[in-house]
Each structure stands twice: as C-alpha cells, then as structure tokens.
Amino acid sequence: MSKENISEKEISTNEEVAEEVEGKEQDVDTEAKEGEEQSDKDEKDLKIEELEDELASAKDGMLRKAAELENVRKRVQRERVQLFEEAKAGALEDFMPIADDLIRTLKAAEESEIEDSFLEGVQMVADKFKSVLEKHGVVRIDETGVPFDVNLHDAMMKQPAPDEETGSDVVLQVLESGYKIGNRTIRHAKVIVSE
C-alpha cells in the first residue's frame, strides 16, 4: 500500500475515533448534566417537602392556638356569668331579713288592733318586695308537709309527728323561710322535722 492509502485510512480511522470520542464526551456531558439536573430536582423535592412540613406544622399550631383562644373565651364568659350570679345572690341575701321582718309584722298586725290603713300600707310594701324578689327569680322556701331536703332545709329539731299518717323526715313547721334562685339555695329554711 501506498503512503497515500495508509494516510487516508488513518485519517478516516482517526476521524471515526474522534467522532466516537466526541460522541462519548457528549454522552458523558449529557449524563453529567442529567445527573446534575436530577440532583437539583432531588434537592428541590426535599426542600418542597421540608416547606410543606413546616406549613403543616404552622397550620397545626395556628389551629391549636385558635382552639385555645376559644376555650379561654368560653371560660371567661362562664366565669363572668357565675360572678354576676354570685353578686346578685349576695345582694339579694342581704334583703332576706327585711322580707322576713315584713312578713312577721303582717302576722303580728293581724293579731293586734292596728289601724287598717297602716296595715294596708305595710301589706303594699311587702307585696312590692315580693314582686321584686320574684322578678329576680327568687323563690321562697316555706312549705310544710314536704319531705326534708338537705339542699333546701336546715333541721333545727326533730319531734314526733302529730298524726300517724305523717311519715318520718317530713317538714312539720318552718321557723325561718329559706330562699333560692333557680337550683341554687341562697338561704336554707330552718325547719322542725318529724321523727
């Protein structure tokens, strides 16, 4: 073979090798770029997951704080109502002896000779007082013949029942009336109970 033939073959082989090397370099570059892109994608996915976790944690924290705030509001409202009821009961409790004195005055006036106009005036005051107490939901505890209830009555003494039909632990006489507002007893009635 001639030098020219060898050179052409070498050149074409060299060109083919160069093309192959270039192709492989491009493949390596492409793979490297794809690898970099994949690692960038993985990093972004990780960052997105971290941010989503932080967001979920922040939402959870906000929901907990909102629920806690609502519970505080409800508790404060309950305490406010309870405080108002206690203040109301305390103020009304101060007036209970006056109501008792008015009732005692009326009973004493019926037995003695007092002018009718004076008695009517005292009766009007007692009725007004009674209507004010009713307006505020105050109920008088002064029933006889009812079973003794520790939530409503204070037993001052026990005595035998006046007849055999009356059972044990029945209110025979009310010595001092009691008062209640709703289910809350302001003052227990002082009573005599059957044995």
PDB file of N, CA and C in Angstrom, residues 96-162:
ATOM      1  N   MET A  96     -83.030  39.479 102.526  1.00  0.00           N
ATOM      2  CA  MET A  96     -83.889  38.419 103.055  1.00  0.00           C
ATOM      3  C   MET A  96     -84.413  38.722 104.464  1.00  0.00           C
ATOM      4  N   PRO A  97     -83.588  39.222 105.385  1.00  0.00           N
ATOM      5  CA  PRO A  97     -84.121  39.538 106.727  1.00  0.00           C
ATOM      6  C   PRO A  97     -85.219  40.610 106.686  1.00  0.00           C
ATOM      7  N   ILE A  98     -85.114  41.540 105.761  1.00  0.00           N
ATOM      8  CA  ILE A  98     -86.142  42.581 105.638  1.00  0.00           C
ATOM      9  C   ILE A  98     -87.465  41.955 105.209  1.00  0.00           C
ATOM     10  N   ALA A  99     -87.399  41.028 104.241  1.00  0.00           N
ATOM     11  CA  ALA A  99     -88.615  40.338 103.790  1.00  0.00           C
ATOM     12  C   ALA A  99     -89.227  39.556 104.945  1.00  0.00           C
ATOM     13  N   ASP A 100     -88.386  38.890 105.726  1.00  0.00           N
ATOM     14  CA  ASP A 100     -88.892  38.138 106.879  1.00  0.00           C
ATOM     15  C   ASP A 100     -89.536  39.072 107.902  1.00  0.00           C
ATOM     16  N   ASP A 101     -88.904  40.212 108.142  1.00  0.00           N
ATOM     17  CA  ASP A 101     -89.461  41.171 109.104  1.00  0.00           C
ATOM     18  C   ASP A 101     -90.808  41.703 108.635  1.00  0.00           C
ATOM     19  N   LEU A 102     -90.956  41.954 107.338  1.00  0.00           N
ATOM     20  CA  LEU A 102     -92.248  42.416 106.818  1.00  0.00           C
ATOM     21  C   LEU A 102     -93.336  41.363 107.027  1.00  0.00           C
ATOM     22  N   ILE A 103     -93.001  40.121 106.788  1.00  0.00           N
ATOM     23  CA  ILE A 103     -93.982  39.036 106.969  1.00  0.00           C
ATOM     24  C   ILE A 103     -94.345  38.898 108.445  1.00  0.00           C
ATOM     25  N   ARG A 104     -93.349  38.960 109.323  1.00  0.00           N
ATOM     26  CA  ARG A 104     -93.627  38.887 110.767  1.00  0.00           C
ATOM     27  C   ARG A 104     -94.497  40.064 111.220  1.00  0.00           C
ATOM     28  N   THR A 105     -94.224  41.250 110.675  1.00  0.00           N
ATOM     29  CA  THR A 105     -95.012  42.433 111.021  1.00  0.00           C
ATOM     30  C   THR A 105     -96.468  42.244 110.628  1.00  0.00           C
ATOM     31  N   LEU A 106     -96.691  41.703 109.441  1.00  0.00           N
ATOM     32  CA  LEU A 106     -98.067  41.476 108.977  1.00  0.00           C
ATOM     33  C   LEU A 106     -98.784  40.450 109.851  1.00  0.00           C
ATOM     34  N   LYS A 107     -98.088  39.385 110.238  1.00  0.00           N
ATOM     35  CA  LYS A 107     -98.718  38.377 111.099  1.00  0.00           C
ATOM     36  C   LYS A 107     -99.039  38.960 112.472  1.00  0.00           C
ATOM     37  N   ALA A 108     -98.112  39.744 113.005  1.00  0.00           N
ATOM     38  CA  ALA A 108     -98.341  40.357 114.324  1.00  0.00           C
ATOM     39  C   ALA A 108     -99.471  41.387 114.248  1.00  0.00           C
ATOM     40  N   ALA A 109     -99.554  42.103 113.134  1.00  0.00           N
ATOM     41  CA  ALA A 109    -100.589  43.138 112.989  1.00  0.00           C
ATOM     42  C   ALA A 109    -101.978  42.525 112.891  1.00  0.00           C
ATOM     43  N   GLU A 110    -102.088  41.331 112.315  1.00  0.00           N
ATOM     44  CA  GLU A 110    -103.389  40.665 112.216  1.00  0.00           C
ATOM     45  C   GLU A 110    -103.941  40.312 113.588  1.00  0.00           C
ATOM     46  N   GLU A 111    -103.062  39.991 114.532  1.00  0.00           N
ATOM     47  CA  GLU A 111    -103.486  39.574 115.863  1.00  0.00           C
ATOM     48  C   GLU A 111    -103.753  40.759 116.784  1.00  0.00           C
ATOM     49  N   SER A 112    -103.224  41.919 116.494  1.00  0.00           N
ATOM     50  CA  SER A 112    -103.435  43.084 117.355  1.00  0.00           C
ATOM     51  C   SER A 112    -104.353  44.086 116.661  1.00  0.00           C
ATOM     52  N   GLU A 113    -104.784  45.061 117.427  1.00  0.00           N
ATOM     53  CA  GLU A 113    -105.690  46.080 116.883  1.00  0.00           C
ATOM     54  C   GLU A 113    -104.854  47.223 116.322  1.00  0.00           C
ATOM     55  N   ILE A 114    -104.643  47.190 115.011  1.00  0.00           N
ATOM     56  CA  ILE A 114    -103.898  48.237 114.323  1.00  0.00           C
ATOM     57  C   ILE A 114    -104.819  48.815 113.269  1.00  0.00           C
ATOM     58  N   GLU A 115    -104.645  50.072 113.026  1.00  0.00           N
ATOM     59  CA  GLU A 115    -105.481  50.762 112.041  1.00  0.00           C
ATOM     60  C   GLU A 115    -105.341  50.077 110.674  1.00  0.00           C
ATOM     61  N   ASP A 116    -106.468  49.910 109.990  1.00  0.00           N
ATOM     62  CA  ASP A 116    -106.488  49.198 108.701  1.00  0.00           C
ATOM     63  C   ASP A 116    -105.638  49.886 107.641  1.00  0.00           C
ATOM     64  N   SER A 117    -105.623  51.215 107.621  1.00  0.00           N
ATOM     65  CA  SER A 117    -104.845  51.932 106.601  1.00  0.00           C
ATOM     66  C   SER A 117    -103.347  51.665 106.787  1.00  0.00           C
ATOM     67  N   PHE A 118    -102.872  51.601 108.048  1.00  0.00           N
ATOM     68  CA  PHE A 118    -101.474  51.292 108.319  1.00  0.00           C
ATOM     69  C   PHE A 118    -101.147  49.874 107.863  1.00  0.00           C
ATOM     70  N   LEU A 119    -102.053  48.947 108.176  1.00  0.00           N
ATOM     71  CA  LEU A 119    -101.864  47.552 107.797  1.00  0.00           C
ATOM     72  C   LEU A 119    -101.835  47.396 106.277  1.00  0.00           C
ATOM     73  N   GLU A 120    -102.683  48.130 105.588  1.00  0.00           N
ATOM     74  CA  GLU A 120    -102.693  48.100 104.122  1.00  0.00           C
ATOM     75  C   GLU A 120    -101.377  48.632 103.547  1.00  0.00           C
ATOM     76  N   GLY A 121    -100.843  49.679 104.169  1.00  0.00           N
ATOM     77  CA  GLY A 121     -99.556  50.235 103.715  1.00  0.00           C
ATOM     78  C   GLY A 121     -98.430  49.236 103.850  1.00  0.00           C
ATOM     79  N   VAL A 122     -98.384  48.558 105.018  1.00  0.00           N
ATOM     80  CA  VAL A 122     -97.345  47.540 105.233  1.00  0.00           C
ATOM     81  C   VAL A 122     -97.532  46.394 104.238  1.00  0.00           C
ATOM     82  N   GLN A 123     -98.783  46.001 103.975  1.00  0.00           N
ATOM     83  CA  GLN A 123     -99.074  44.934 103.009  1.00  0.00           C
ATOM     84  C   GLN A 123     -98.612  45.336 101.616  1.00  0.00           C
ATOM     85  N   MET A 124     -98.790  46.584 101.233  1.00  0.00           N
ATOM     86  CA  MET A 124     -98.339  47.063  99.913  1.00  0.00           C
ATOM     87  C   MET A 124     -96.815  46.973  99.789  1.00  0.00           C
ATOM     88  N   VAL A 125     -96.113  47.373 100.858  1.00  0.00           N
ATOM     89  CA  VAL A 125     -94.647  47.302 100.847  1.00  0.00           C
ATOM     90  C   VAL A 125     -94.204  45.844 100.739  1.00  0.00           C
ATOM     91  N   ALA A 126     -94.847  44.962 101.497  1.00  0.00           N
ATOM     92  CA  ALA A 126     -94.493  43.534 101.455  1.00  0.00           C
ATOM     93  C   ALA A 126     -94.755  42.962 100.062  1.00  0.00           C
ATOM     94  N   ASP A 127     -95.869  43.348  99.425  1.00  0.00           N
ATOM     95  CA  ASP A 127     -96.184  42.864  98.077  1.00  0.00           C
ATOM     96  C   ASP A 127     -95.166  43.353  97.047  1.00  0.00           C
ATOM     97  N   LYS A 128     -94.760  44.618  97.172  1.00  0.00           N
ATOM     98  CA  LYS A 128     -93.738  45.152  96.256  1.00  0.00           C
ATOM     99  C   LYS A 128     -92.419  44.405  96.426  1.00  0.00           C
ATOM    100  N   PHE A 129     -92.080  44.179  97.671  1.00  0.00           N
ATOM    101  CA  PHE A 129     -90.835  43.474  97.944  1.00  0.00           C
ATOM    102  C   PHE A 129     -90.891  42.072  97.350  1.00  0.00           C
ATOM    103  N   LYS A 130     -92.028  41.405  97.527  1.00  0.00           N
ATOM    104  CA  LYS A 130     -92.211  40.059  96.991  1.00  0.00           C
ATOM    105  C   LYS A 130     -92.117  40.065  95.467  1.00  0.00           C
ATOM    106  N   SER A 131     -92.705  41.073  94.803  1.00  0.00           N
ATOM    107  CA  SER A 131     -92.661  41.139  93.338  1.00  0.00           C
ATOM    108  C   SER A 131     -91.245  41.391  92.826  1.00  0.00           C
ATOM    109  N   VAL A 132     -90.461  42.187  93.569  1.00  0.00           N
ATOM    110  CA  VAL A 132     -89.065  42.424  93.166  1.00  0.00           C
ATOM    111  C   VAL A 132     -88.265  41.128  93.271  1.00  0.00           C
ATOM    112  N   LEU A 133     -88.485  40.393  94.355  1.00  0.00           N
ATOM    113  CA  LEU A 133     -87.770  39.118  94.511  1.00  0.00           C
ATOM    114  C   LEU A 133     -88.162  38.142  93.404  1.00  0.00           C
ATOM    115  N   GLU A 134     -89.452  38.075  93.083  1.00  0.00           N
ATOM    116  CA  GLU A 134     -89.916  37.186  92.005  1.00  0.00           C
ATOM    117  C   GLU A 134     -89.331  37.602  90.661  1.00  0.00           C
ATOM    118  N   LYS A 135     -89.223  38.913  90.448  1.00  0.00           N
ATOM    119  CA  LYS A 135     -88.645  39.438  89.197  1.00  0.00           C
ATOM    120  C   LYS A 135     -87.222  38.916  89.000  1.00  0.00           C
ATOM    121  N   HIS A 136     -86.501  38.778  90.099  1.00  0.00           N
ATOM    122  CA  HIS A 136     -85.115  38.306  90.035  1.00  0.00           C
ATOM    123  C   HIS A 136     -85.013  36.788  90.179  1.00  0.00           C
ATOM    124  N   GLY A 137     -86.151  36.099  90.135  1.00  0.00           N
ATOM    125  CA  GLY A 137     -86.143  34.642  90.154  1.00  0.00           C
ATOM    126  C   GLY A 137     -85.972  34.032  91.529  1.00  0.00           C
ATOM    127  N   VAL A 138     -86.186  34.813  92.587  1.00  0.00           N
ATOM    128  CA  VAL A 138     -86.038  34.309  93.946  1.00  0.00           C
ATOM    129  C   VAL A 138     -87.327  33.598  94.346  1.00  0.00           C
ATOM    130  N   VAL A 139     -87.195  32.366  94.831  1.00  0.00           N
ATOM    131  CA  VAL A 139     -88.341  31.573  95.266  1.00  0.00           C
ATOM    132  C   VAL A 139     -88.229  31.354  96.776  1.00  0.00           C
ATOM    133  N   ARG A 140     -89.314  31.566  97.458  1.00  0.00           N
ATOM    134  CA  ARG A 140     -89.354  31.397  98.915  1.00  0.00           C
ATOM    135  C   ARG A 140     -89.515  29.907  99.246  1.00  0.00           C
ATOM    136  N   ILE A 141     -88.758  29.431 100.231  1.00  0.00           N
ATOM    137  CA  ILE A 141     -88.858  28.042 100.690  1.00  0.00           C
ATOM    138  C   ILE A 141     -89.568  28.076 102.045  1.00  0.00           C
ATOM    139  N   ASP A 142     -90.859  27.769 102.033  1.00  0.00           N
ATOM    140  CA  ASP A 142     -91.615  27.815 103.287  1.00  0.00           C
ATOM    141  C   ASP A 142     -92.757  26.810 103.330  1.00  0.00           C
ATOM    142  N   GLU A 143     -92.612  25.729 102.588  1.00  0.00           N
ATOM    143  CA  GLU A 143     -93.662  24.713 102.544  1.00  0.00           C
ATOM    144  C   GLU A 143     -93.540  23.759 103.725  1.00  0.00           C
ATOM    145  N   THR A 144     -94.684  23.357 104.264  1.00  0.00           N
ATOM    146  CA  THR A 144     -94.724  22.322 105.292  1.00  0.00           C
ATOM    147  C   THR A 144     -95.348  21.076 104.684  1.00  0.00           C
ATOM    148  N   GLY A 145     -95.105  19.946 105.310  1.00  0.00           N
ATOM    149  CA  GLY A 145     -95.656  18.690 104.819  1.00  0.00           C
ATOM    150  C   GLY A 145     -94.892  18.091 103.653  1.00  0.00           C
ATOM    151  N   VAL A 146     -93.735  18.654 103.352  1.00  0.00           N
ATOM    152  CA  VAL A 146     -92.904  18.135 102.257  1.00  0.00           C
ATOM    153  C   VAL A 146     -91.742  17.341 102.856  1.00  0.00           C
ATOM    154  N   PRO A 147     -91.173  16.406 102.108  1.00  0.00           N
ATOM    155  CA  PRO A 147     -90.020  15.659 102.626  1.00  0.00           C
ATOM    156  C   PRO A 147     -88.837  16.594 102.905  1.00  0.00           C
ATOM    157  N   PHE A 148     -88.113  16.284 103.954  1.00  0.00           N
ATOM    158  CA  PHE A 148     -86.930  17.059 104.314  1.00  0.00           C
ATOM    159  C   PHE A 148     -85.870  16.897 103.231  1.00  0.00           C
ATOM    160  N   ASP A 149     -85.292  18.013 102.788  1.00  0.00           N
ATOM    161  CA  ASP A 149     -84.263  18.010 101.747  1.00  0.00           C
ATOM    162  C   ASP A 149     -83.079  18.823 102.257  1.00  0.00           C
ATOM    163  N   VAL A 150     -81.925  18.184 102.398  1.00  0.00           N
ATOM    164  CA  VAL A 150     -80.740  18.877 102.932  1.00  0.00           C
ATOM    165  C   VAL A 150     -80.301  20.028 102.041  1.00  0.00           C
ATOM    166  N   ASN A 151     -80.691  20.011 100.775  1.00  0.00           N
ATOM    167  CA  ASN A 151     -80.327  21.101  99.866  1.00  0.00           C
ATOM    168  C   ASN A 151     -81.185  22.349 100.092  1.00  0.00           C
ATOM    169  N   LEU A 152     -82.332  22.171 100.750  1.00  0.00           N
ATOM    170  CA  LEU A 152     -83.263  23.283 100.960  1.00  0.00           C
ATOM    171  C   LEU A 152     -83.482  23.626 102.426  1.00  0.00           C
ATOM    172  N   HIS A 153     -83.314  22.646 103.319  1.00  0.00           N
ATOM    173  CA  HIS A 153     -83.696  22.822 104.716  1.00  0.00           C
ATOM    174  C   HIS A 153     -82.524  22.623 105.668  1.00  0.00           C
ATOM    175  N   ASP A 154     -82.608  23.327 106.813  1.00  0.00           N
ATOM    176  CA  ASP A 154     -81.745  23.064 107.969  1.00  0.00           C
ATOM    177  C   ASP A 154     -82.662  22.579 109.074  1.00  0.00           C
ATOM    178  N   ALA A 155     -82.474  21.364 109.547  1.00  0.00           N
ATOM    179  CA  ALA A 155     -83.319  20.824 110.616  1.00  0.00           C
ATOM    180  C   ALA A 155     -82.836  21.385 111.948  1.00  0.00           C
ATOM    181  N   MET A 156     -83.703  22.138 112.605  1.00  0.00           N
ATOM    182  CA  MET A 156     -83.357  22.729 113.892  1.00  0.00           C
ATOM    183  C   MET A 156     -83.648  21.742 115.026  1.00  0.00           C
ATOM    184  N   MET A 157     -84.701  20.943 114.828  1.00  0.00           N
ATOM    185  CA  MET A 157     -85.029  19.927 115.820  1.00  0.00           C
ATOM    186  C   MET A 157     -85.956  18.886 115.214  1.00  0.00           C
ATOM    187  N   LYS A 158     -86.052  17.740 115.891  1.00  0.00           N
ATOM    188  CA  LYS A 158     -86.971  16.671 115.483  1.00  0.00           C
ATOM    189  C   LYS A 158     -88.000  16.500 116.590  1.00  0.00           C
ATOM    190  N   GLN A 159     -89.217  16.241 116.156  1.00  0.00           N
ATOM    191  CA  GLN A 159     -90.264  15.975 117.135  1.00  0.00           C
ATOM    192  C   GLN A 159     -91.211  14.934 116.565  1.00  0.00           C
ATOM    193  N   PRO A 160     -91.970  14.279 117.438  1.00  0.00           N
ATOM    194  CA  PRO A 160     -92.887  13.254 116.950  1.00  0.00           C
ATOM    195  C   PRO A 160     -93.940  13.863 116.025  1.00  0.00           C
ATOM    196  N   ALA A 161     -94.366  13.083 115.042  1.00  0.00           N
ATOM    197  CA  ALA A 161     -95.381  13.540 114.090  1.00  0.00           C
ATOM    198  C   ALA A 161     -96.718  13.704 114.813  1.00  0.00           C
ATOM    199  N   PRO A 162     -97.541  14.709 114.436  1.00  0.00           N
ATOM    200  CA  PRO A 162     -98.816  14.937 115.096  1.00  0.00           C
ATOM    201  C   PRO A 162     -99.832  13.827 114.835  1.00  0.00           C
TER     202      PRO A 162
END
